[in-house]
mmCIF file with all atom_site columns, C-alpha atoms in Angstrom:
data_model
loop_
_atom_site.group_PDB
_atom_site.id
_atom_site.type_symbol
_atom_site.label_atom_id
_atom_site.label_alt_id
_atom_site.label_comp_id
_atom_site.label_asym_id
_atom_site.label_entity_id
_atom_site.label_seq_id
_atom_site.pdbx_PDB_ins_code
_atom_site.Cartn_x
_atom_site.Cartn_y
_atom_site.Cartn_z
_atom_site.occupancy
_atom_site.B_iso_or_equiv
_atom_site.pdbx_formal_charge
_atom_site.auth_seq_id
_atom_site.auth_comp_id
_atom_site.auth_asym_id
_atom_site.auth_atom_id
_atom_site.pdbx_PDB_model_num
ATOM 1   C CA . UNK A 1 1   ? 113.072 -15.124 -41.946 1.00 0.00 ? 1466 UNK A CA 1
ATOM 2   C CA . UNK A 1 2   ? 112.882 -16.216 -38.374 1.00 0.00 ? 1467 UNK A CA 1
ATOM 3   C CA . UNK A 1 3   ? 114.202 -13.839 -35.344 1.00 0.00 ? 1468 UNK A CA 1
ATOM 4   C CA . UNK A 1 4   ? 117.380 -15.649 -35.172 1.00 0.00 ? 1469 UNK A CA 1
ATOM 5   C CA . UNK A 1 5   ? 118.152 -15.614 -38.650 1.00 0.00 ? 1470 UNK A CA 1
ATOM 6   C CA . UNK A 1 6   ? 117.238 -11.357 -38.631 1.00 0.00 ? 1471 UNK A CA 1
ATOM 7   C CA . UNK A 1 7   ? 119.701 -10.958 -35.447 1.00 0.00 ? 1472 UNK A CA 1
ATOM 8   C CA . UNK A 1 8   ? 122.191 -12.450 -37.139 1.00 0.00 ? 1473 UNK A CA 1
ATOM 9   C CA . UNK A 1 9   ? 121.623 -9.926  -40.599 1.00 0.00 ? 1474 UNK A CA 1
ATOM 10  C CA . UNK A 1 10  ? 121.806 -7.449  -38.288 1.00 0.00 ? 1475 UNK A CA 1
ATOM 11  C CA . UNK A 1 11  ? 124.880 -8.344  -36.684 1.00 0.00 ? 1476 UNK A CA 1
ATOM 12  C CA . UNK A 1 12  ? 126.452 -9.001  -39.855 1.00 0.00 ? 1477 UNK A CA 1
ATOM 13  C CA . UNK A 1 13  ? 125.251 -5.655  -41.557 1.00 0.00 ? 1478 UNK A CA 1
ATOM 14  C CA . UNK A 1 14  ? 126.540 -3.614  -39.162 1.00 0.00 ? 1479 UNK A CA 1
ATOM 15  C CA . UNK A 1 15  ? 129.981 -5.063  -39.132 1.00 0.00 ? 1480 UNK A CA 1
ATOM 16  C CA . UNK A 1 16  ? 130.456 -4.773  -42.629 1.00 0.00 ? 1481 UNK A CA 1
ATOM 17  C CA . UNK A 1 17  ? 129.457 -0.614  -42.022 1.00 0.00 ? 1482 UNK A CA 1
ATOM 18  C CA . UNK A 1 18  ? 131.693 -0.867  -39.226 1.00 0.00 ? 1483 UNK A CA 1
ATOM 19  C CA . UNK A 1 19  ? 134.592 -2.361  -41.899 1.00 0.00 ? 1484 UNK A CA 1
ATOM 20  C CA . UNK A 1 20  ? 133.971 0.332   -44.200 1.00 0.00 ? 1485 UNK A CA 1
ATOM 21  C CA . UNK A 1 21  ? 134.790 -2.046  -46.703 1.00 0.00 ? 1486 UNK A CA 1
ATOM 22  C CA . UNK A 1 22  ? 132.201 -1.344  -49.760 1.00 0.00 ? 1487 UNK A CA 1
ATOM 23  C CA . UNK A 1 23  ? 132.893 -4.901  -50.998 1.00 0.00 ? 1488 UNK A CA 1
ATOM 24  C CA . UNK A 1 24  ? 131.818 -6.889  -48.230 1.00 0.00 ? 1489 UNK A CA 1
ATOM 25  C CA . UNK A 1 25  ? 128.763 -4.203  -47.625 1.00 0.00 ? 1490 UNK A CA 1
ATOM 26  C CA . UNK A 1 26  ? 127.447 -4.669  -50.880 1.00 0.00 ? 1491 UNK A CA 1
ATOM 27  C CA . UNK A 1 27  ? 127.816 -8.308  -51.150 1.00 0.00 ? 1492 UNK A CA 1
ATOM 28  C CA . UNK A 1 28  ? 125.848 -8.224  -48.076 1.00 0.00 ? 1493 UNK A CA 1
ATOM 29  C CA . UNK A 1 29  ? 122.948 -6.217  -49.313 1.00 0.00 ? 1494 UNK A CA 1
ATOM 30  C CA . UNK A 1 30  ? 122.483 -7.801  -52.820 1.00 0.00 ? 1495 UNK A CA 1
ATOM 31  C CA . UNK A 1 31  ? 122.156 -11.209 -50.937 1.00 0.00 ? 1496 UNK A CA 1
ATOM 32  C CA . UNK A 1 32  ? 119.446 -9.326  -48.613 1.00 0.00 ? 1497 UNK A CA 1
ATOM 33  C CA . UNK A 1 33  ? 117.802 -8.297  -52.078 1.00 0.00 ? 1498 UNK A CA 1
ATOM 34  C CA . UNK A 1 34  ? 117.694 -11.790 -53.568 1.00 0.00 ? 1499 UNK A CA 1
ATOM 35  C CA . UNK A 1 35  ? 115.602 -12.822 -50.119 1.00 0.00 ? 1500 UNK A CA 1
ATOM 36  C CA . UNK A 1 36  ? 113.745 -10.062 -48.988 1.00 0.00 ? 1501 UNK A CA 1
ATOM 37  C CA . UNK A 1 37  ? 111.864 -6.602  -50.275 1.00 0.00 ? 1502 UNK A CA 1
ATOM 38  C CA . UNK A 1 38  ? 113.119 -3.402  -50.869 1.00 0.00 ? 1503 UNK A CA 1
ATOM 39  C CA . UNK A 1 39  ? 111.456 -2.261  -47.344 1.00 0.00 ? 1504 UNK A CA 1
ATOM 40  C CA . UNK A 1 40  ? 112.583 -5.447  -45.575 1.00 0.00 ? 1505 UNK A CA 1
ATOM 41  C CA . UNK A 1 41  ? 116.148 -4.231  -47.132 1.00 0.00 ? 1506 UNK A CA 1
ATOM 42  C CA . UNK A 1 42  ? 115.550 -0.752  -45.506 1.00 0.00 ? 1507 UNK A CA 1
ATOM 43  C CA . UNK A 1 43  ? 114.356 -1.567  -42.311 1.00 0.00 ? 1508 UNK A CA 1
ATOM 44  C CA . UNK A 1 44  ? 117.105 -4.170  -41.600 1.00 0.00 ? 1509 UNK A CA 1
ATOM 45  C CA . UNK A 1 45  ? 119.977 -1.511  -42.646 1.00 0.00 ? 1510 UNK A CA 1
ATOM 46  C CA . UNK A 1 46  ? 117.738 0.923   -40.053 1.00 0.00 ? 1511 UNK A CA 1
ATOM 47  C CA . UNK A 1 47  ? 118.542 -1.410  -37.409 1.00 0.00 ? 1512 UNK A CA 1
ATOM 48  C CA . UNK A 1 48  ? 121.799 -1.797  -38.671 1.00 0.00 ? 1513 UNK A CA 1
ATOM 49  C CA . UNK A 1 49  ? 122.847 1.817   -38.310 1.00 0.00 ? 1514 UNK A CA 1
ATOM 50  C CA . UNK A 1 50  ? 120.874 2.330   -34.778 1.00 0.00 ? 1515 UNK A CA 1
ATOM 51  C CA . UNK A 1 51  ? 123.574 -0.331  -33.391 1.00 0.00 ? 1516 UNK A CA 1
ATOM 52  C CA . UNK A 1 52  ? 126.082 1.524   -34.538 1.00 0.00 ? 1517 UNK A CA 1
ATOM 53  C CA . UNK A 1 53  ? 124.875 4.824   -34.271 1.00 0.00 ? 1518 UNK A CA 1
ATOM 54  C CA . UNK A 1 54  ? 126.375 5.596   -30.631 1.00 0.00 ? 1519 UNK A CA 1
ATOM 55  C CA . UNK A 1 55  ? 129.641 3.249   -30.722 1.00 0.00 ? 1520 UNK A CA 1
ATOM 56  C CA . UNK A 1 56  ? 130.799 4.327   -34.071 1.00 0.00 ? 1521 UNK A CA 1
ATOM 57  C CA . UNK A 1 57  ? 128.828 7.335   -35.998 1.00 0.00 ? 1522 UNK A CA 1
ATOM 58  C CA . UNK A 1 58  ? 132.029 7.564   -38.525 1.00 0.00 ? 1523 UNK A CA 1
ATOM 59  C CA . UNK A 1 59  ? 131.015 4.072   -39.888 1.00 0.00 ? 1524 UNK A CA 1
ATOM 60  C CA . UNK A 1 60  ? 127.249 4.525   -40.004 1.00 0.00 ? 1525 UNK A CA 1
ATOM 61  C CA . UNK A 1 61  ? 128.138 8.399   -41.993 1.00 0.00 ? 1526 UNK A CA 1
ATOM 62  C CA . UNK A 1 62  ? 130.743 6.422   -44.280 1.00 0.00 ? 1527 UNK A CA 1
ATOM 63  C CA . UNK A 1 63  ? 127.477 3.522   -44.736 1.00 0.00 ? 1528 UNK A CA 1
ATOM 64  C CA . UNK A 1 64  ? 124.775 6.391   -45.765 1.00 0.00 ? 1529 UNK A CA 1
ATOM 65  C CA . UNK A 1 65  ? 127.642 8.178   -47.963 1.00 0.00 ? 1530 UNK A CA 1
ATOM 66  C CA . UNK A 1 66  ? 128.902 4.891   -50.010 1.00 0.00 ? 1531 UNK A CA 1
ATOM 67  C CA . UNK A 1 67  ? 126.937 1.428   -48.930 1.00 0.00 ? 1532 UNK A CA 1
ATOM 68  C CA . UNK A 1 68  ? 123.568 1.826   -49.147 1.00 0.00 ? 1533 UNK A CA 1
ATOM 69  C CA . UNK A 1 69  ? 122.127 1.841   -52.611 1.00 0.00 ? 1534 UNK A CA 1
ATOM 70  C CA . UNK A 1 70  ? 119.863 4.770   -53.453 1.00 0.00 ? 1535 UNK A CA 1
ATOM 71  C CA . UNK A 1 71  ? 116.621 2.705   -53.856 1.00 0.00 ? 1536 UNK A CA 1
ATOM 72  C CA . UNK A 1 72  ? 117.467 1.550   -50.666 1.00 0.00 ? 1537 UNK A CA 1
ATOM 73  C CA . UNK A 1 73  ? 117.743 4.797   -49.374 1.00 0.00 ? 1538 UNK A CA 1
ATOM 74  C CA . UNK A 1 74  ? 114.728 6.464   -50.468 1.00 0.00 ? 1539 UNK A CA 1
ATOM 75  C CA . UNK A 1 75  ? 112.992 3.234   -48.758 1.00 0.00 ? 1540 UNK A CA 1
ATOM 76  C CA . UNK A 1 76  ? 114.904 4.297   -45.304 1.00 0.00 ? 1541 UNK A CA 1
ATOM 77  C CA . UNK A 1 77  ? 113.587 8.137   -46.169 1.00 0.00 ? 1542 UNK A CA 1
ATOM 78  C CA . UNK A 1 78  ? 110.083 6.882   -46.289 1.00 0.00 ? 1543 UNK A CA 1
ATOM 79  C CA . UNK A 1 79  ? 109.760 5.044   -43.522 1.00 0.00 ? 1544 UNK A CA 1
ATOM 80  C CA . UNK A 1 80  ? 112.008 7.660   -41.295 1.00 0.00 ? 1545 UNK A CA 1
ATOM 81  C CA . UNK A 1 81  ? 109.658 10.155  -42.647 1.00 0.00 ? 1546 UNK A CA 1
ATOM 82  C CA . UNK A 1 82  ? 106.289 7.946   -41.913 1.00 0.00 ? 1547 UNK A CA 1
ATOM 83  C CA . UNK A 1 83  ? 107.914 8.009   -37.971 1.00 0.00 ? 1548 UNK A CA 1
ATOM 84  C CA . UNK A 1 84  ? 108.793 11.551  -37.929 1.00 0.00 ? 1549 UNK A CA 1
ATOM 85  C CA . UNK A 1 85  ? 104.712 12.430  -38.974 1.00 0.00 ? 1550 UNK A CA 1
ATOM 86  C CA . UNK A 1 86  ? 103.541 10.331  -36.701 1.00 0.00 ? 1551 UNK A CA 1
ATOM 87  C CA . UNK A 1 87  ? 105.511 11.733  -33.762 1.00 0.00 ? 1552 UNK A CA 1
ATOM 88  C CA . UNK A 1 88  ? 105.020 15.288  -34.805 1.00 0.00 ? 1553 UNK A CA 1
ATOM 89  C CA . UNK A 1 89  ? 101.239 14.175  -34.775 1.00 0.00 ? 1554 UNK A CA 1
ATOM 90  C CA . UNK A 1 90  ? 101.361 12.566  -31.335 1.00 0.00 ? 1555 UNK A CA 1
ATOM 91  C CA . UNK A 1 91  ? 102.863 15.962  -30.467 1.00 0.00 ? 1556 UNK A CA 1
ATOM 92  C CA . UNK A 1 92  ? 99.885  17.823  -31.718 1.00 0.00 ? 1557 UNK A CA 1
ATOM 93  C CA . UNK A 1 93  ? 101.398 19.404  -34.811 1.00 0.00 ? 1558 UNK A CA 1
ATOM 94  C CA . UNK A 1 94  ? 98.994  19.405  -37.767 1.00 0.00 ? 1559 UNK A CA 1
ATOM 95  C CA . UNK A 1 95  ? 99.837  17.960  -41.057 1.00 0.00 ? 1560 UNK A CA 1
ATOM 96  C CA . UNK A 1 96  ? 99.374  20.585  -43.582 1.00 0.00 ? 1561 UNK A CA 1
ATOM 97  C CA . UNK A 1 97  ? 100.172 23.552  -41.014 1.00 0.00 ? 1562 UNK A CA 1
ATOM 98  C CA . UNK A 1 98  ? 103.169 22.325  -39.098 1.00 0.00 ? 1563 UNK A CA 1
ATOM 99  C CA . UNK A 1 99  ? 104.571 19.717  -41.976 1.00 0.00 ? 1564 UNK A CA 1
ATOM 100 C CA . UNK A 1 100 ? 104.520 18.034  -45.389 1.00 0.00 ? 1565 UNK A CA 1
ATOM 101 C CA . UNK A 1 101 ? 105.525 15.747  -47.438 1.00 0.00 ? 1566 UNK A CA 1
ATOM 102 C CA . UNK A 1 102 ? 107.035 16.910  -50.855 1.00 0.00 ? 1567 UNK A CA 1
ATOM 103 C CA . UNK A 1 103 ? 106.477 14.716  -54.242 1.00 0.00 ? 1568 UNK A CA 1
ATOM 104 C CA . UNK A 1 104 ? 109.833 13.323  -53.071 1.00 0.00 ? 1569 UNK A CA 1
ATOM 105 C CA . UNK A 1 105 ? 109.212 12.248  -50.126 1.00 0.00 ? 1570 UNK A CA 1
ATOM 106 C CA . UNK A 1 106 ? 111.318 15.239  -48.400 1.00 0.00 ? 1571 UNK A CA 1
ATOM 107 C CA . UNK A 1 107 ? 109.702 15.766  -45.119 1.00 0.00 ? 1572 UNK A CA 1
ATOM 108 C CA . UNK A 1 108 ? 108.958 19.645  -44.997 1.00 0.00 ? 1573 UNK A CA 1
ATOM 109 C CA . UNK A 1 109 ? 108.669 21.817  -40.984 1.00 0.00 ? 1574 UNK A CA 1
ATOM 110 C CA . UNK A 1 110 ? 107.961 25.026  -39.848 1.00 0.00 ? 1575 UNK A CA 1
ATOM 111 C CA . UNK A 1 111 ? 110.360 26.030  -37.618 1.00 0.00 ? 1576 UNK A CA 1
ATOM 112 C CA . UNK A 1 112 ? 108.496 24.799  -33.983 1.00 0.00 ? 1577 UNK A CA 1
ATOM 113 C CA . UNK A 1 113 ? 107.849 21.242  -35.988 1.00 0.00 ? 1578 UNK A CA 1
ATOM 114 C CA . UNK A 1 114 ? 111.899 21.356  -36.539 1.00 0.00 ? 1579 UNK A CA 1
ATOM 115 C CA . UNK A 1 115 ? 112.177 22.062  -32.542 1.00 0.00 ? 1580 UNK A CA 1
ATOM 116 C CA . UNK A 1 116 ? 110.218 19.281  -31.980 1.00 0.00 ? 1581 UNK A CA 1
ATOM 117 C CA . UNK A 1 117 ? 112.404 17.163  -34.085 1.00 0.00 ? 1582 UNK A CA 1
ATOM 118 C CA . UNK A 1 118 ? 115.793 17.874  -33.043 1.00 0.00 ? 1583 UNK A CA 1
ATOM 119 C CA . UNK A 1 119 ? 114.855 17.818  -29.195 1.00 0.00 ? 1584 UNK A CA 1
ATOM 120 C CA . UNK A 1 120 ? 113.415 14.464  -29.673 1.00 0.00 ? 1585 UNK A CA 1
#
């Protein structure tokens, strides 16, 4: 997929969140699935929700409640988490001391790693 054709998957993406129209959503995403990998899936629907994320939060919540399928979803978890570690890293938290990573993939902080994270 070229950069034009992955604007225009964005664009599309994230005005079927901003529809709130499951339907259309959904159609969306099991076309993505036919093309691309789960991750490709993931980080295209991350992009998605970072357009909307300051012009219309109600439709990215409604999108993480009811659009994205779970699979999906723990693919968005991972990577979000893979971010977060290396940001708390850059920040000179230690992994092990400051953070973890359950079995599931739940990203575990001590309370000055959880500072970190919500001021950033």
């Amino acid at each position: 997929m070229n950069h034009l054709e992955l604007e225009q998957e964005i664009g599309k993406m994230a005005r079927a969140m901003m529809t709130r129209n499951s339907l259309i959503g959904k159609d969306l995403i099991a076309d993505l699935r036919v093309r691309l990998p789960v991750d490709s899936v993931a980080a295209l629907m991350i992009v998605s929700i970072e357009r909307l994320i300051w012009s219309d939060s109600e439709s990215v919540i409604w999108s993480l409640s009811y659009l994205i399928p779970a699979d999906v979803m723990e693919e968005i978890r991972r990577i979000t988490a893979l971010v977060v570690c290396k940001r708390l890293m850059g920040k000179g938290f230690v992994l092990g001391k400051d953070f973890s990573i359950d079995a599931a993939g739940k990203l575990l902080l001590s309370q000055n790693a959880h500072r970190a994270v919500v001021v950033a």
